[in-house]
XYZ file of C-alpha atoms in Angstrom:
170
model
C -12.784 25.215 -1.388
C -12.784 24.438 2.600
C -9.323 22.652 2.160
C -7.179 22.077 -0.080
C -5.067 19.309 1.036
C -8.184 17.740 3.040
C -9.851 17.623 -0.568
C -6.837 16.388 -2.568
C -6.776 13.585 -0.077
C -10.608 12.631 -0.570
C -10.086 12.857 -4.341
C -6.694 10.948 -3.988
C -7.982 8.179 -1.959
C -11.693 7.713 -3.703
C -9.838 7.658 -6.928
C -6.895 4.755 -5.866
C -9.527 3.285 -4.414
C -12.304 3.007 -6.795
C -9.938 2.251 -9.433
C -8.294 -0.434 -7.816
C -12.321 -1.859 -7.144
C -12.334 -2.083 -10.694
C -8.889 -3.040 -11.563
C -10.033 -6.166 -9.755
C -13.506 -6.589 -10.489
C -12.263 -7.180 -14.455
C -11.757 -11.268 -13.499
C -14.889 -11.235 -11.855
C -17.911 -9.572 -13.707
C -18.484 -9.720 -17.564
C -22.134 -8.090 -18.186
C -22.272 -5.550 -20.664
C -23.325 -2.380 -18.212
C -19.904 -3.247 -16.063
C -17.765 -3.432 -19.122
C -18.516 0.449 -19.517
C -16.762 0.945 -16.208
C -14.132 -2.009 -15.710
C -11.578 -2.292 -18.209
C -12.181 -5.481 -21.036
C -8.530 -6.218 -21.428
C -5.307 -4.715 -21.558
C -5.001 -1.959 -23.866
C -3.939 1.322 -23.067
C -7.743 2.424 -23.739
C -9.476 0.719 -21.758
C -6.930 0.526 -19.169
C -7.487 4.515 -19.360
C -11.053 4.025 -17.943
C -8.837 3.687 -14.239
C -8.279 7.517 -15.228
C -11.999 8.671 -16.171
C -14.577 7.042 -13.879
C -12.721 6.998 -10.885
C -11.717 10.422 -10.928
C -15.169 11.481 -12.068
C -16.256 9.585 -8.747
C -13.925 11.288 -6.648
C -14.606 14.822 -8.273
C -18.347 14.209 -6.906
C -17.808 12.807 -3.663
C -15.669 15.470 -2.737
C -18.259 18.341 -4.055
C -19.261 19.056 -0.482
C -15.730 20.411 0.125
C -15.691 22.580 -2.596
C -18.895 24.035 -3.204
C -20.949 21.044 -4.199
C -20.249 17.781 -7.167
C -21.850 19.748 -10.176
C -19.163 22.564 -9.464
C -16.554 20.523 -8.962
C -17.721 18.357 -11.984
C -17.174 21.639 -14.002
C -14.357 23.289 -12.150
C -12.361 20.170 -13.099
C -13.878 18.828 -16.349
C -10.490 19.684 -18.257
C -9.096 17.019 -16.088
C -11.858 14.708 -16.981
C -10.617 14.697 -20.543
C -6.699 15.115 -20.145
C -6.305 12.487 -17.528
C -7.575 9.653 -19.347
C -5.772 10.589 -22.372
C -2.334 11.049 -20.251
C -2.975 7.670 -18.786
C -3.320 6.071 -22.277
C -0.209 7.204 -23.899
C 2.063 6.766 -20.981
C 0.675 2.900 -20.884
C 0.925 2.642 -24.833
C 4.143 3.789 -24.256
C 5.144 1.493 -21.154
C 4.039 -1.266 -23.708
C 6.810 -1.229 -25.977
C 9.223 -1.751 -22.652
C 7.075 -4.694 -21.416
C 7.280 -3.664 -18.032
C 5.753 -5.468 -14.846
C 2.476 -5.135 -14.038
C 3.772 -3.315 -11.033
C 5.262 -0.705 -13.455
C 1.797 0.394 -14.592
C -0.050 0.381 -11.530
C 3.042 2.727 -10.470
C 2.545 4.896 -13.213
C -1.326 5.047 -12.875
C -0.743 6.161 -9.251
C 1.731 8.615 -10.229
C -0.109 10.274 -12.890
C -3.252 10.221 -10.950
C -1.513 12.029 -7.743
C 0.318 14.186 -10.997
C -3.617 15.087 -12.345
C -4.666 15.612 -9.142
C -2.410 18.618 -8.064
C -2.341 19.938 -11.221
C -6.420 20.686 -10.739
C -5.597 21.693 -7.326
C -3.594 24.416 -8.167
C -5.842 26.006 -11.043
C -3.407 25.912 -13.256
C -5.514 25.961 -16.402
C -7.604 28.359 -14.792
C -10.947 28.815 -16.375
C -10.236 28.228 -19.986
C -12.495 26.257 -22.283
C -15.130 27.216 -19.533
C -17.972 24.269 -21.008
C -16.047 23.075 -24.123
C -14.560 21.010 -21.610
C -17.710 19.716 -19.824
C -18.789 18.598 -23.065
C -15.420 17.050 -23.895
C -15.936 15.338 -20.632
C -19.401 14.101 -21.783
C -17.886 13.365 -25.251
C -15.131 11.096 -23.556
C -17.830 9.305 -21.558
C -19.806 8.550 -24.879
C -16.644 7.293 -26.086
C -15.843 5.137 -23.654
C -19.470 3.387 -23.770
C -19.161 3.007 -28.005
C -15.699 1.692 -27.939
C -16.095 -0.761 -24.828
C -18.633 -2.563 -27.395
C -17.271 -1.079 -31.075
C -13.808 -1.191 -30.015
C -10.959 -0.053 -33.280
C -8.348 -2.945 -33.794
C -5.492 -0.557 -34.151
C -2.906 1.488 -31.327
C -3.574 2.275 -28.466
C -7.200 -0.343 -28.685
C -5.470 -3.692 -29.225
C -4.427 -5.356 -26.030
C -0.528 -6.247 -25.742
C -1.223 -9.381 -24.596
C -2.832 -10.621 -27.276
C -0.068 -11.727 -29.800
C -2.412 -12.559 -33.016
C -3.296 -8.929 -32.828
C 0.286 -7.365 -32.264
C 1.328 -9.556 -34.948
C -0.536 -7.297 -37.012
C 0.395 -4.724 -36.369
C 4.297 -5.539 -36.859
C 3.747 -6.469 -39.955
């Protein structure tokens, strides 16, 4: 790696950015090979999809500074898979408090800055080696079923949606 900070910025920046693109493209486009990007409504799953493909964007476009996007895909798949995840429970858990929107893009930032130095600093070093990348993969599959297949249970219904949380009180 060139640089580390100059790199956690790129990745920083590309991911805040992309996923804030998308954040505010879900009002605007509705066709089915956008919905695999752009999150539907607002469950903590899809709302995790802010995690995956923007990081996974700003894990290639900052290759060059760290030995190329396939490496970097692979050097940081782990992250591909625990991001995602960490971004689904903590808004699955935000939704029992009923926060302000504000409160989740805050905690999106957070936990992508969070996810971000955590890769930068190696800390799961090379364990997993591909079992990760196709983890990674696996989690991309998943989020192209369930966009169209999508469960009606946890962390899948959207909170706003008070026929479907009625449900599941009961």
């Amino acid at each position: 790696m060139k640089n580390r900070s100059e790199c956690f910025f790129v990745r920083f920046l590309a991911v805040l950015l992309l996923g804030l693109m998308l954040l505010l493209a879900h009002s605007v486009t509705k066709d089915p090979i956008t919905a695999v990007f752009i999150p539907q409504f607002f469950s903590p799953w899809e709302m995790s999809k802010l995690a995956f493909w923007p990081l996974l964007f700003g894990i290639a476009i900052s290759g060059p500074l760290s030995g190329g996007a396939i490496k970097a895909v692979r050097t940081m798949a782990a992250w591909l898979v625990i991001a995602p995840l960490a971004v689904m429970l903590i808004f699955w858990g935000l939704n029992a408090l009923r926060p302000a929107p504000a409160v989740y893009l805050l905690a999106w930032v957070v936990a992508i800055a969070l996810v971000l130095a955590l890769a930068q600093t190696d800390i799961l070093g090379d364990k997993g080696g591909n079992v990760w990348l196709v983890l990674a993969v696996v989690m991309a599959l998943l989020y192209v079923v369930l966009t169209f297949l999508p469960p009606s249970f946890g962390p899948f219904l959207d909170p706003g949606d008070a026929a479907a949380m009625a449900a599941v009180s009961h």
